[in-house]
Coordinates of C-alpha atoms and ligand atoms in Angstrom, one line a residue:
M1 CA -111.7 -24.4 -51.4
N2 CA -114.1 -21.5 -51.6
R3 CA -113.6 -20.8 -47.9
L4 CA -109.9 -20.8 -48.3
N5 CA -110.2 -18.5 -51.2
S6 CA -112.3 -16.1 -49.3
F7 CA -109.9 -16.2 -46.3
F8 CA -107.0 -15.5 -48.6
L9 CA -108.9 -12.5 -50.0
D10 CA -109.7 -11.2 -46.5
F11 CA -106.0 -11.0 -45.8
L12 CA -104.9 -9.9 -49.2
D13 CA -103.0 -6.9 -47.7
V14 CA -101.1 -9.3 -45.5
V15 CA -100.2 -11.5 -48.4
F16 CA -98.9 -8.6 -50.4
F17 CA -96.9 -7.3 -47.4
I18 CA -95.2 -10.6 -47.0
V19 CA -94.4 -11.0 -50.7
C20 CA -93.4 -7.4 -51.4
V21 CA -91.4 -6.7 -48.3
T22 CA -89.6 -10.0 -48.2
F23 CA -88.7 -9.5 -51.9
K24 CA -87.3 -6.0 -51.2
I25 CA -85.2 -7.2 -48.3
L26 CA -83.8 -10.0 -50.5
M27 CA -83.0 -7.5 -53.3
Y28 CA -81.4 -5.2 -50.8
G29 CA -79.2 -8.1 -49.7
R30 CA -78.2 -8.6 -53.3
H31 CA -77.2 -5.0 -53.6
L32 CA -74.7 -5.3 -50.8
E33 CA -73.5 -8.7 -51.9
T34 CA -70.0 -9.4 -53.1
G35 CA -70.5 -13.1 -53.9
Y36 CA -69.7 -14.6 -50.6
I37 CA -73.2 -14.9 -49.2
K38 CA -75.8 -16.9 -51.0
I39 CA -79.1 -15.0 -51.5
I40 CA -80.9 -18.1 -50.3
S41 CA -79.2 -17.9 -46.9
L42 CA -80.8 -14.5 -46.5
F43 CA -84.3 -15.9 -46.7
I44 CA -84.8 -16.8 -43.0
P45 CA -83.4 -13.5 -41.6
A46 CA -85.5 -11.6 -44.3
I47 CA -88.8 -13.2 -43.6
A48 CA -88.5 -13.5 -39.8
P49 CA -89.0 -9.8 -38.9
V50 CA -91.7 -9.7 -41.6
I51 CA -93.6 -12.4 -39.7
I52 CA -93.1 -10.5 -36.5
I53 CA -94.6 -7.4 -38.0
I54 CA -97.5 -9.4 -39.5
S55 CA -98.2 -11.0 -36.2
I56 CA -98.7 -7.7 -34.4
S57 CA -100.8 -6.3 -37.3
L58 CA -103.2 -9.3 -37.0
I59 CA -104.4 -8.1 -33.6
L60 CA -106.0 -5.1 -35.4
K61 CA -109.1 -5.0 -37.5
A62 CA -108.8 -5.1 -41.3
K63 CA -108.8 -1.3 -41.7
A64 CA -106.2 -0.5 -39.0
R65 CA -104.2 -3.5 -40.0
S66 CA -103.9 -2.6 -43.7
R67 CA -103.0 1.0 -42.7
M68 CA -100.3 -0.2 -40.3
L69 CA -98.8 -2.5 -42.9
Y70 CA -98.8 0.2 -45.5
I71 CA -96.9 2.6 -43.2
F72 CA -94.4 -0.2 -42.3
N73 CA -93.9 -0.8 -46.0
I74 CA -93.1 2.8 -46.7
V75 CA -90.7 3.1 -43.7
I76 CA -88.9 -0.1 -44.7
S77 CA -88.6 0.9 -48.3
S78 CA -87.2 4.3 -47.2
F79 CA -84.6 2.6 -45.1
I80 CA -83.6 0.4 -48.0
V81 CA -83.3 3.2 -50.5
S82 CA -81.3 5.4 -48.1
D83 CA -79.0 2.5 -47.2
I84 CA -78.4 1.7 -50.8
I85 CA -77.6 5.3 -51.7
Y86 CA -75.3 5.7 -48.7
F87 CA -73.6 2.4 -49.5
R88 CA -72.8 3.5 -53.0
Y89 CA -70.5 6.2 -51.7
F90 CA -69.4 5.2 -48.2
K91 CA -69.3 1.4 -48.7
D92 CA -71.1 1.3 -45.4
I93 CA -74.7 1.3 -44.0
I94 CA -76.5 4.1 -42.3
S95 CA -76.7 3.9 -38.5
L96 CA -78.4 6.0 -35.9
P97 CA -75.3 8.0 -34.8
V98 CA -74.7 8.8 -38.4
L99 CA -78.3 10.1 -38.8
I100 CA -77.8 12.3 -35.8
S101 CA -74.9 14.0 -37.6
G102 CA -76.9 13.7 -40.8
F103 CA -77.4 17.4 -41.3
Q104 CA -73.9 17.3 -42.6
L105 CA -75.3 15.9 -45.8
G106 CA -76.9 19.2 -46.5
A107 CA -73.6 20.6 -47.6
V108 CA -72.7 17.8 -49.9
K109 CA -76.1 17.7 -51.6
S110 CA -74.6 17.5 -55.0
S111 CA -72.9 14.3 -54.0
V112 CA -76.1 12.7 -52.7
S113 CA -78.2 13.6 -55.7
N114 CA -75.4 12.4 -57.9
L115 CA -75.5 9.0 -56.2
M116 CA -79.2 8.6 -56.6
N117 CA -80.3 6.2 -59.2
I118 CA -83.8 6.2 -60.7
K119 CA -83.9 2.4 -60.2
D120 CA -83.7 2.9 -56.5
F121 CA -87.3 4.2 -56.6
L122 CA -88.5 0.9 -58.0
Y123 CA -88.6 -0.1 -54.3
F124 CA -91.7 2.2 -54.0
T125 CA -93.6 0.8 -57.0
D126 CA -95.9 -1.4 -54.9
V127 CA -96.5 1.3 -52.3
I128 CA -97.7 3.7 -55.1
F129 CA -99.4 1.5 -57.7
I130 CA -100.6 -1.6 -56.0
I131 CA -101.1 -1.5 -52.2
P132 CA -103.6 1.4 -52.1
F133 CA -106.0 -0.7 -54.3
V134 CA -105.4 -3.9 -52.3
N135 CA -106.1 -2.0 -49.1
R136 CA -109.3 -0.5 -50.5
Y137 CA -110.5 -3.9 -51.6
V138 CA -109.7 -5.6 -48.2
R139 CA -111.5 -2.9 -46.3
K140 CA -114.7 -3.4 -48.3
R141 CA -114.9 -7.1 -47.5
K142 CA -117.4 -7.9 -44.8
N143 CA -115.8 -10.7 -42.9
K144 CA -115.1 -10.1 -39.3
F145 CA -112.8 -12.2 -37.1
P146 CA -113.3 -12.1 -33.3
L147 CA -110.6 -10.7 -31.1
N148 CA -109.6 -13.9 -29.3
Y149 CA -109.2 -15.6 -32.7
R150 CA -107.0 -12.8 -34.0
I151 CA -104.9 -12.8 -30.8
S152 CA -104.2 -16.5 -30.9
I153 CA -103.0 -16.4 -34.5
A154 CA -100.9 -13.4 -33.6
V155 CA -99.2 -15.2 -30.7
V156 CA -98.4 -18.3 -32.7
L157 CA -96.9 -16.3 -35.5
L158 CA -95.0 -14.0 -33.1
L159 CA -93.4 -17.0 -31.5
F160 CA -92.6 -18.5 -34.8
G161 CA -91.1 -15.2 -36.1
I162 CA -89.0 -14.7 -33.0
G163 CA -87.8 -18.3 -33.1
M164 CA -86.6 -17.9 -36.7
D165 CA -84.9 -14.6 -36.0
F166 CA -83.2 -16.1 -33.0
I167 CA -81.6 -18.7 -35.2
S168 CA -80.1 -16.0 -37.4
F169 CA -78.8 -13.8 -34.5
Y170 CA -77.4 -16.9 -32.7
G171 CA -75.7 -18.2 -35.8
L172 CA -73.9 -14.8 -36.4
S173 CA -73.0 -14.4 -32.8
K174 CA -71.3 -17.8 -32.9
E175 CA -69.6 -17.1 -36.1
Q176 CA -68.2 -13.7 -35.1
P177 CA -68.6 -13.2 -31.3
R178 CA -68.1 -9.5 -31.0
L179 CA -69.8 -8.4 -34.2
L180 CA -73.3 -7.8 -32.9
S181 CA -72.3 -5.6 -30.0
A182 CA -69.3 -3.7 -31.5
M183 CA -71.0 -3.4 -35.0
Y184 CA -67.5 -2.9 -36.4
N185 CA -68.7 -4.3 -39.7
K186 CA -72.2 -3.0 -40.5
V187 CA -72.2 -4.2 -44.1
Y188 CA -71.7 -7.8 -43.0
I189 CA -74.4 -7.6 -40.4
S190 CA -76.9 -6.2 -43.0
R191 CA -76.0 -8.8 -45.5
K192 CA -76.4 -11.6 -43.0
L193 CA -79.4 -10.4 -41.1
G194 CA -81.2 -8.2 -43.6
V195 CA -82.2 -4.5 -43.4
L196 CA -84.8 -4.8 -40.7
N197 CA -82.8 -6.8 -38.2
Y198 CA -79.8 -4.6 -38.8
H199 CA -81.6 -1.4 -38.1
C200 CA -83.3 -2.7 -35.0
L201 CA -79.9 -3.9 -33.7
D202 CA -78.4 -0.5 -34.5
I203 CA -81.1 1.3 -32.6
Y204 CA -80.7 -1.0 -29.6
N205 CA -76.9 -0.6 -29.6
S206 CA -77.0 3.2 -29.9
L207 CA -79.4 3.4 -27.0
S208 CA -77.4 1.1 -24.8
A209 CA -74.2 3.0 -25.7
N210 CA -75.7 6.1 -24.1
I211 CA -76.5 4.1 -21.1
T212 CA -72.9 2.8 -21.1
K213 CA -71.6 6.4 -20.8
M214 CA -73.3 6.6 -17.5
T215 CA -71.9 3.4 -16.1
P216 CA -68.7 3.5 -13.9
V217 CA -65.3 3.0 -15.6
S218 CA -63.8 -0.4 -15.1
R219 CA -60.3 -0.3 -13.5
E220 CA -59.5 -3.6 -15.1
K221 CA -60.1 -2.2 -18.6
I222 CA -58.0 0.9 -17.9
N223 CA -55.2 -1.3 -16.7
A224 CA -55.5 -3.4 -19.9
I225 CA -55.4 -0.3 -22.0
N226 CA -52.3 1.0 -20.1
T227 CA -50.5 -2.3 -20.6
F228 CA -51.3 -2.2 -24.3
M229 CA -50.1 1.4 -24.6
D230 CA -46.8 0.6 -22.9
N231 CA -46.2 -2.3 -25.3
N232 CA -47.2 -0.3 -28.3
K233 CA -44.6 2.4 -27.8
S234 CA -41.8 2.5 -30.3
D235 CA -38.2 2.3 -29.1
N236 CA -37.4 5.5 -30.9
K237 CA -34.0 5.1 -32.4
N238 CA -34.1 6.4 -36.0
L239 CA -34.5 10.1 -36.5
K240 CA -35.4 10.8 -32.9
G241 CA -35.7 14.6 -32.4
Y242 CA -34.3 15.0 -36.0
S243 CA -36.8 17.9 -36.7
K244 CA -36.9 19.4 -33.3
E245 CA -37.8 23.1 -33.3
K246 CA -38.6 23.0 -37.0
N247 CA -42.0 24.0 -38.4
L248 CA -44.5 21.3 -39.4
I249 CA -46.7 22.0 -42.4
M250 CA -49.2 19.1 -42.7
I251 CA -51.3 19.0 -45.9
Q252 CA -54.3 16.7 -46.0
V253 CA -55.4 16.4 -49.6
E254 CA -59.0 15.6 -50.5
A255 CA -59.5 12.2 -52.1
L256 CA -55.9 11.8 -53.2
Q257 CA -55.4 8.1 -53.9
E258 CA -52.1 6.5 -54.4
F259 CA -52.7 5.0 -57.8
V260 CA -52.3 8.4 -59.5
I261 CA -48.8 8.8 -58.3
N262 CA -46.3 8.3 -61.2
A263 CA -49.2 7.2 -63.4
S264 CA -50.1 8.5 -66.8
V265 CA -53.3 8.9 -68.8
N266 CA -53.4 9.6 -72.5
G267 CA -49.6 9.9 -72.5
Q268 CA -49.4 12.6 -69.8
E269 CA -48.4 12.4 -66.1
I270 CA -51.5 12.8 -63.9
T271 CA -49.7 14.4 -60.9
P272 CA -46.4 15.7 -62.4
N273 CA -45.8 18.0 -59.4
L274 CA -46.4 15.5 -56.7
N275 CA -44.2 13.0 -58.6
R276 CA -41.4 15.5 -58.4
W277 CA -41.9 16.1 -54.7
V278 CA -42.1 12.4 -54.0
N279 CA -38.6 12.1 -55.4
R280 CA -37.4 14.9 -53.1
S281 CA -39.0 13.4 -50.0
V282 CA -39.4 10.2 -48.0
Y283 CA -42.2 8.5 -49.8
F284 CA -44.4 5.8 -48.1
D285 CA -45.8 3.6 -50.8
N286 CA -47.7 1.2 -48.6
F287 CA -49.7 3.7 -46.7
Y288 CA -53.5 3.2 -46.2
Y289 CA -56.4 5.4 -45.3
Q290 CA -58.2 4.1 -42.3
V291 CA -61.3 6.3 -42.2
A292 CA -64.8 5.1 -41.4
A293 CA -68.2 6.9 -41.6
G294 CA -66.5 10.3 -40.6
G295 CA -64.7 10.6 -43.9
T296 CA -62.4 13.6 -44.0
S297 CA -63.0 14.2 -40.3
D298 CA -61.9 10.7 -39.4
A299 CA -58.6 11.3 -41.3
E300 CA -58.0 14.5 -39.4
F301 CA -58.9 12.9 -36.2
M302 CA -56.5 10.0 -36.6
T303 CA -53.7 12.2 -37.8
N304 CA -54.0 14.5 -34.8
N305 CA -54.8 11.9 -32.1
S306 CA -53.8 8.4 -33.2
I307 CA -57.1 7.0 -31.9
Y308 CA -59.4 5.0 -34.1
P309 CA -62.6 6.5 -35.6
A310 CA -65.9 5.6 -34.1
A311 CA -67.4 2.3 -35.0
A312 CA -70.5 4.1 -36.3
G313 CA -70.9 7.8 -37.0
A314 CA -68.2 10.5 -36.6
V315 CA -66.1 11.2 -33.6
Y316 CA -66.3 14.9 -34.5
F317 CA -70.0 14.8 -33.5
L318 CA -70.5 11.9 -31.2
Y319 CA -67.6 12.7 -28.9
S320 CA -67.2 16.4 -29.3
G321 CA -67.8 16.7 -25.5
N322 CA -64.7 14.5 -24.7
K323 CA -61.3 15.4 -23.6
F324 CA -58.4 14.7 -26.1
S325 CA -54.7 14.9 -25.9
A326 CA -54.0 15.9 -29.5
M327 CA -51.0 16.9 -31.6
P328 CA -51.7 20.7 -31.7
E329 CA -51.9 20.9 -27.9
N330 CA -48.7 18.8 -27.6
F331 CA -46.9 21.2 -29.9
K332 CA -48.3 24.2 -28.0
N333 CA -47.0 22.8 -24.8
N334 CA -43.6 22.8 -26.4
G335 CA -43.6 26.4 -27.5
Y336 CA -45.2 26.1 -30.9
S337 CA -47.9 28.3 -32.4
T338 CA -50.6 26.2 -34.2
A339 CA -53.3 26.8 -36.8
A340 CA -55.7 24.9 -39.0
F341 CA -56.7 26.0 -42.5
H342 CA -59.7 24.9 -44.6
G343 CA -61.7 27.1 -47.0
F344 CA -65.1 25.7 -46.2
R345 CA -67.9 26.3 -43.7
E346 CA -66.5 26.5 -40.2
N347 CA -69.2 24.3 -38.7
F348 CA -68.9 21.5 -41.3
W349 CA -67.8 18.3 -39.5
N350 CA -68.1 20.3 -36.3
R351 CA -64.6 21.6 -37.0
Q352 CA -64.9 24.9 -35.1
I353 CA -65.5 22.9 -31.9
M354 CA -63.1 20.1 -32.5
Y355 CA -60.1 22.2 -33.5
K356 CA -60.4 24.2 -30.3
K357 CA -60.6 20.9 -28.4
F358 CA -57.4 19.7 -30.1
G359 CA -55.6 22.9 -29.1
F360 CA -55.3 24.8 -32.3
D361 CA -54.7 28.5 -31.5
N362 CA -56.4 29.6 -34.7
F363 CA -58.8 28.1 -37.3
Y364 CA -58.9 29.8 -40.6
G365 CA -62.2 28.7 -42.1
E366 CA -64.4 30.0 -45.0
K367 CA -64.9 33.4 -43.3
S368 CA -61.1 34.0 -43.2
Y369 CA -60.8 33.7 -47.0
K370 CA -61.8 35.9 -49.8
K371 CA -64.1 33.8 -51.9
D372 CA -62.8 35.0 -55.2
E373 CA -62.9 31.7 -57.1
S374 CA -65.2 28.7 -56.5
I375 CA -65.0 25.2 -57.8
G376 CA -67.1 22.2 -56.8
L377 CA -68.0 22.5 -53.1
G378 CA -66.5 25.9 -52.6
L379 CA -63.3 27.9 -52.5
S380 CA -60.9 26.6 -55.2
D381 CA -57.6 25.0 -54.1
R382 CA -55.7 27.7 -56.0
S383 CA -57.2 30.5 -54.1
F384 CA -57.1 28.6 -50.8
L385 CA -53.4 27.8 -51.1
N386 CA -52.5 31.3 -52.3
Q387 CA -54.2 32.9 -49.4
S388 CA -52.9 30.3 -46.9
L389 CA -49.4 31.1 -48.0
I390 CA -49.8 34.7 -46.8
K391 CA -51.3 33.5 -43.5
L392 CA -48.5 31.0 -43.1
N393 CA -45.8 33.6 -43.6
N394 CA -47.3 35.6 -40.7
M395 CA -47.2 32.7 -38.3
K396 CA -44.8 32.8 -35.4
S397 CA -42.1 30.1 -35.7
P398 CA -41.9 27.4 -34.7
Y399 CA -45.4 26.5 -35.8
Y400 CA -47.6 23.6 -36.7
A401 CA -49.9 24.4 -39.6
F402 CA -52.6 21.9 -40.7
L403 CA -54.1 22.5 -44.2
I404 CA -57.0 20.6 -45.7
T405 CA -57.8 21.0 -49.4
L406 CA -61.3 20.8 -50.9
T407 CA -61.5 21.0 -54.7
S408 CA -60.9 17.3 -55.6
H409 CA -64.1 16.3 -53.7
F410 CA -66.5 13.8 -55.2
P411 CA -68.4 13.8 -57.6
Y412 CA -65.7 15.7 -59.6
D413 CA -68.3 17.1 -62.0
D414 CA -67.1 20.8 -62.1
V415 CA -65.0 19.6 -65.1
D416 CA -64.9 22.9 -67.0
K417 CA -63.1 24.6 -64.1
Y418 CA -60.3 22.0 -63.7
G419 CA -58.4 23.2 -66.8
D420 CA -57.9 21.5 -70.2
F421 CA -56.1 18.2 -69.1
D422 CA -57.2 15.7 -71.8
V423 CA -58.0 12.3 -70.3
G424 CA -58.6 10.7 -73.7
N425 CA -61.3 8.1 -73.8
L426 CA -62.0 8.4 -70.0
K427 CA -63.6 11.7 -70.8
G428 CA -67.0 12.0 -69.2
T429 CA -66.5 9.0 -66.8
L430 CA -66.3 9.4 -63.1
L431 CA -62.6 8.2 -63.2
G432 CA -61.8 10.6 -66.0
N433 CA -63.4 13.5 -64.1
Y434 CA -61.5 12.5 -61.0
L435 CA -58.2 12.5 -62.9
K436 CA -58.9 16.0 -64.2
A437 CA -59.7 17.2 -60.7
I438 CA -56.7 15.7 -59.0
H439 CA -54.5 16.9 -61.9
Y440 CA -55.8 20.4 -61.0
T441 CA -55.1 20.0 -57.3
D442 CA -51.6 18.7 -58.1
E443 CA -50.9 21.8 -60.1
Q444 CA -52.0 24.0 -57.2
L445 CA -49.9 22.0 -54.7
G446 CA -46.9 22.4 -57.0
V447 CA -47.3 26.1 -57.1
F448 CA -47.7 26.2 -53.3
L449 CA -44.7 24.0 -52.5
N450 CA -42.5 25.9 -55.0
A451 CA -43.5 29.1 -53.3
L452 CA -42.5 27.7 -49.9
D453 CA -39.2 26.5 -51.4
E454 CA -38.5 29.9 -53.0
N455 CA -39.3 32.0 -49.9
G456 CA -37.0 29.9 -47.8
T457 CA -39.7 28.3 -45.6
L458 CA -38.7 24.8 -46.5
E459 CA -35.2 25.4 -45.0
N460 CA -36.7 25.2 -41.5
S461 CA -39.9 23.3 -42.1
V462 CA -41.0 19.7 -42.5
V463 CA -43.8 19.2 -45.0
M464 CA -46.0 16.1 -44.6
L465 CA -48.6 15.5 -47.3
Y466 CA -51.2 12.7 -47.6
G467 CA -54.6 11.8 -49.0
D468 CA -57.6 11.6 -46.7
H469 CA -59.5 8.7 -48.3
Y470 CA -60.5 7.0 -51.5
A471 CA -61.7 8.8 -54.5
I472 CA -63.3 6.1 -56.6
P473 CA -66.3 4.4 -54.9
K474 CA -66.7 0.7 -55.0
D475 CA -69.5 0.7 -57.5
K476 CA -67.1 2.2 -60.1
E477 CA -64.3 -0.4 -59.4
Q478 CA -64.5 -1.7 -62.9
Q479 CA -63.5 1.7 -64.3
L480 CA -60.4 1.7 -62.1
F481 CA -59.5 -1.9 -62.7
K482 CA -59.7 -1.4 -66.4
F483 CA -57.6 1.8 -66.3
L484 CA -54.9 -0.1 -64.3
N485 CA -55.2 -3.2 -66.5
V486 CA -56.1 -5.5 -63.6
N487 CA -58.1 -8.5 -64.8
S488 CA -59.1 -10.3 -61.6
T489 CA -61.3 -8.4 -59.3
S490 CA -61.0 -10.0 -55.9
E491 CA -61.5 -8.2 -52.6
M492 CA -57.7 -8.4 -52.3
D493 CA -57.1 -6.5 -55.5
W494 CA -59.6 -3.8 -54.4
E495 CA -58.0 -3.6 -51.0
G496 CA -54.6 -3.2 -52.6
L497 CA -55.9 0.0 -54.2
Q498 CA -57.1 1.6 -51.0
K499 CA -53.7 3.3 -50.5
V500 CA -53.1 7.0 -50.2
P501 CA -49.7 8.6 -50.7
L502 CA -47.7 10.0 -47.7
L503 CA -44.6 12.0 -48.3
I504 CA -42.4 13.7 -45.7
H505 CA -40.2 16.4 -47.0
F506 CA -37.2 17.4 -44.8
P507 CA -35.2 20.6 -44.9
N508 CA -32.3 20.4 -47.5
E509 CA -33.7 17.0 -48.5
S510 CA -31.4 15.5 -46.0
V511 CA -33.5 12.3 -45.8
K512 CA -35.3 10.9 -48.8
G513 CA -36.2 7.7 -50.7
V514 CA -39.0 5.2 -50.9
N515 CA -40.0 3.6 -47.6
H516 CA -42.1 0.4 -48.0
V517 CA -43.3 0.1 -44.4
Y518 CA -47.0 -0.8 -44.1
G519 CA -48.7 2.1 -42.3
G520 CA -51.7 4.4 -42.2
E521 CA -53.2 7.6 -40.9
M522 CA -53.0 6.3 -37.3
D523 CA -49.2 6.3 -37.6
I524 CA -48.7 10.0 -38.4
Y525 CA -49.0 11.4 -34.8
P526 CA -46.4 8.9 -33.3
T527 CA -44.1 9.6 -36.3
V528 CA -44.4 13.4 -35.6
C529 CA -43.7 12.8 -31.9
N530 CA -40.5 11.0 -32.7
L531 CA -39.2 13.6 -35.3
F532 CA -40.1 16.6 -33.2
D533 CA -39.2 15.0 -29.9
L534 CA -42.6 15.5 -28.4
P535 CA -43.9 13.4 -25.5
G536 CA -46.1 10.7 -27.1
K537 CA -48.8 9.3 -25.0
N538 CA -51.8 7.0 -25.5
M539 CA -51.4 6.5 -29.2
F540 CA -52.6 3.4 -31.0
G541 CA -50.4 3.9 -34.1
K542 CA -46.7 3.4 -34.6
D543 CA -43.7 5.5 -35.5
L544 CA -43.2 4.9 -39.2
F545 CA -39.4 5.3 -38.8
N546 CA -39.2 2.8 -36.0
P547 CA -42.1 0.3 -36.7
K548 CA -42.5 -2.4 -34.1
N549 CA -45.0 -4.2 -36.4
Q550 CA -46.3 -3.5 -39.9
K551 CA -50.0 -4.1 -39.3
V552 CA -52.6 -1.6 -40.6
I553 CA -55.9 -2.0 -38.9
F554 CA -59.2 -0.8 -40.4
R555 CA -62.2 0.3 -38.5
N556 CA -64.3 -2.7 -39.7
G557 CA -61.8 -5.2 -38.2
S558 CA -60.0 -6.0 -41.4
F559 CA -56.2 -5.7 -41.3
I560 CA -53.2 -5.9 -43.6
D561 CA -49.5 -6.3 -43.3
K562 CA -46.8 -7.2 -45.8
N563 CA -47.9 -10.9 -45.7
Y564 CA -51.6 -11.2 -45.1
Y565 CA -54.8 -9.3 -45.6
S566 CA -57.7 -10.3 -43.3
S567 CA -61.0 -9.2 -44.8
S568 CA -63.6 -9.0 -42.0
Q569 CA -66.3 -8.1 -44.5
D570 CA -66.0 -11.6 -46.0
D571 CA -64.3 -13.3 -43.1
V572 CA -61.5 -14.5 -45.4
Y573 CA -57.7 -14.2 -45.3
Y574 CA -55.5 -13.5 -48.3
D575 CA -51.8 -13.9 -49.0
V576 CA -50.8 -10.4 -50.0
K577 CA -48.1 -11.6 -52.5
T578 CA -50.2 -14.1 -54.4
G579 CA -53.6 -12.6 -53.8
K580 CA -54.9 -16.1 -53.1
E581 CA -57.1 -17.0 -50.2
V582 CA -55.4 -18.8 -47.3
P583 CA -57.0 -20.8 -44.4
E584 CA -56.9 -19.4 -40.9
N585 CA -54.1 -20.5 -38.6
S586 CA -53.4 -19.9 -35.0
S587 CA -51.1 -16.9 -35.6
L588 CA -53.7 -15.2 -37.8
R589 CA -56.4 -16.0 -35.2
K590 CA -54.3 -14.4 -32.6
D591 CA -53.7 -11.3 -34.8
K592 CA -57.4 -11.0 -35.3
E593 CA -58.0 -11.2 -31.6
D594 CA -55.3 -8.4 -31.0
V595 CA -56.9 -6.3 -33.7
L596 CA -60.4 -6.5 -32.1
N597 CA -58.9 -5.8 -28.7
Q598 CA -57.3 -2.6 -30.0
L599 CA -60.5 -1.4 -31.5
E600 CA -62.3 -2.2 -28.3
Y601 CA -59.8 -0.2 -26.2
S602 CA -60.0 2.7 -28.6
D603 CA -63.8 2.6 -28.4
Y604 CA -63.6 2.4 -24.6
I605 CA -61.5 5.5 -24.4
L606 CA -64.1 7.4 -26.6
K607 CA -67.2 6.0 -25.0
H608 CA -66.1 6.6 -21.4
N609 CA -64.1 9.8 -22.1
V610 CA -61.1 8.4 -20.2
I611 CA -58.1 9.8 -22.0
D612 CA -57.0 11.7 -18.9
K613 CA -57.5 8.6 -16.7
L614 CA -54.8 6.7 -18.5
D615 CA -51.2 6.6 -17.4
K616 CA -49.1 9.3 -19.0
Ligands
GP9_701 C1 -65.6 19.5 -46.5 C2 -64.8 18.3 -46.6 C3 -65.6 17.1 -47.1 O1 -65.2 20.4 -45.5 O2 -63.8 18.1 -45.8 O3 -65.6 16.0 -46.3 P1 -65.9 14.6 -46.9 O4 -67.2 14.6 -47.6 O5 -64.8 14.3 -47.9 O6 -65.8 13.6 -45.8
MN702 MN1 -62.6 14.1 -47.8

């Protein structure tokens, strides 16, 4: 008993590492949990990599071993805390390609610090207050174990750890065959495999992706993509060429969610101006954002290319060396002048590079605007839209103008500058602040659209306006549900709220009304090609006026149409009308297979840079 006691004390650092780190990984799993995965099922994938680390450390002598475990503990805790903070906003987990483009975070510091929670740092309690003392104690103990003894224990433990980990990886690869390589649903992987396994897998996949780039292109895959593209083309009957030779003014509004349209708070309309323009336009009320880790830039990318965002990281960084066949270039080839407008740093999201690649003649960024009024991240929407109006008037017709607003950016805390819109008892909450911010932006958009109306621009211009992505992060879902009087809080209810408005305003309001077709940002480019009679090639989306199908596909493999929502995150299907779970059937299975194929084709185009190798 005494010997056992003394052995235990010799390895006190190891014992603490196992207990503390396993506990942290389990807590991390809990953070990402939505109720579908039992914490107990996380135990094996959580402890397996811990055993692997321990086995390696055991080869070392006490001093080096305790130091190694200490460093590993700090690194693992840092990964956990960063992941949790990131998850709070993006509903996703950090991955290597995201880190590579991570300097972007510098510009949205206020958002990051706002998302930090003092509780996150509890993950470092042991590292600061306990482990240093344990290590000092272990190092003072005299016991020495011979090398061959240490190695044999290490080998046994290593095999044991690898075996346990294999079970988890194998189980997941059987359950969702393409998940481990495509990483389309990082949250699910992290939940199922734990933080350590997830990050190792991510590093492995990122490295092998770079090797893939160097491998030859498969003719078979190109043929499969060509066949898909052929089948995906709309038949183009309705409104074909209806807006030929007209200008196109596209406005992407920061964090404009659909739930604010025609809604009130404290007895007042939240977006009175947009509500008015909705009535004067074709309004799509089942339109979803489809962005992934690239946020705003993913929305821009889809709108102008109809290619899916990257599975991890942002296309704007990862594939900035690629060729594209984007909307601005398409317009340009048809005699249009083109320009992008955004009152923020030109290099943010790598825009100055990407806009050139897409074929914009001009990019009016921060330096092209007088910074006479600042709200939140930078130039206010009022000043931005005012100054853009002048630039727009100077453009040679026909033109394509792409404007991206900024003020209504998370965390909506510059409240004093949004005006005196009274949100009643929501005052001071994130939702209340957002409503103030979006009310402000709505007012500026109203002024801008009225000015275009009054100066005659709208007589020969089509205006398309949509929101880029969600405004309310998942961890504030209760505020939103309460505001909307939704009692149940299933994944289906949450998904139903991930809509953004899209409105298309035609000259003389010759076409208007509500269109219920299910669509998303991927569908904008094909719709534009139909209206303006541009040659549409290699697009994954559909023409919203001639939809062949109604499926909206999300980057994580989930999809929704008017009947079903398939949540890849929980691997569950829902009936859209009843909100109830439904079992998988052969047609849903086939849909899921098609969805994964599309995402794979889209990834293939990006990873191998083959847009110009596809049939025209
Ligand atoms: C800044 C802006 C922000 O230029 O577009 O991007 P987001 O943080 O919303 O992805
Ligand atoms: Mn945005």
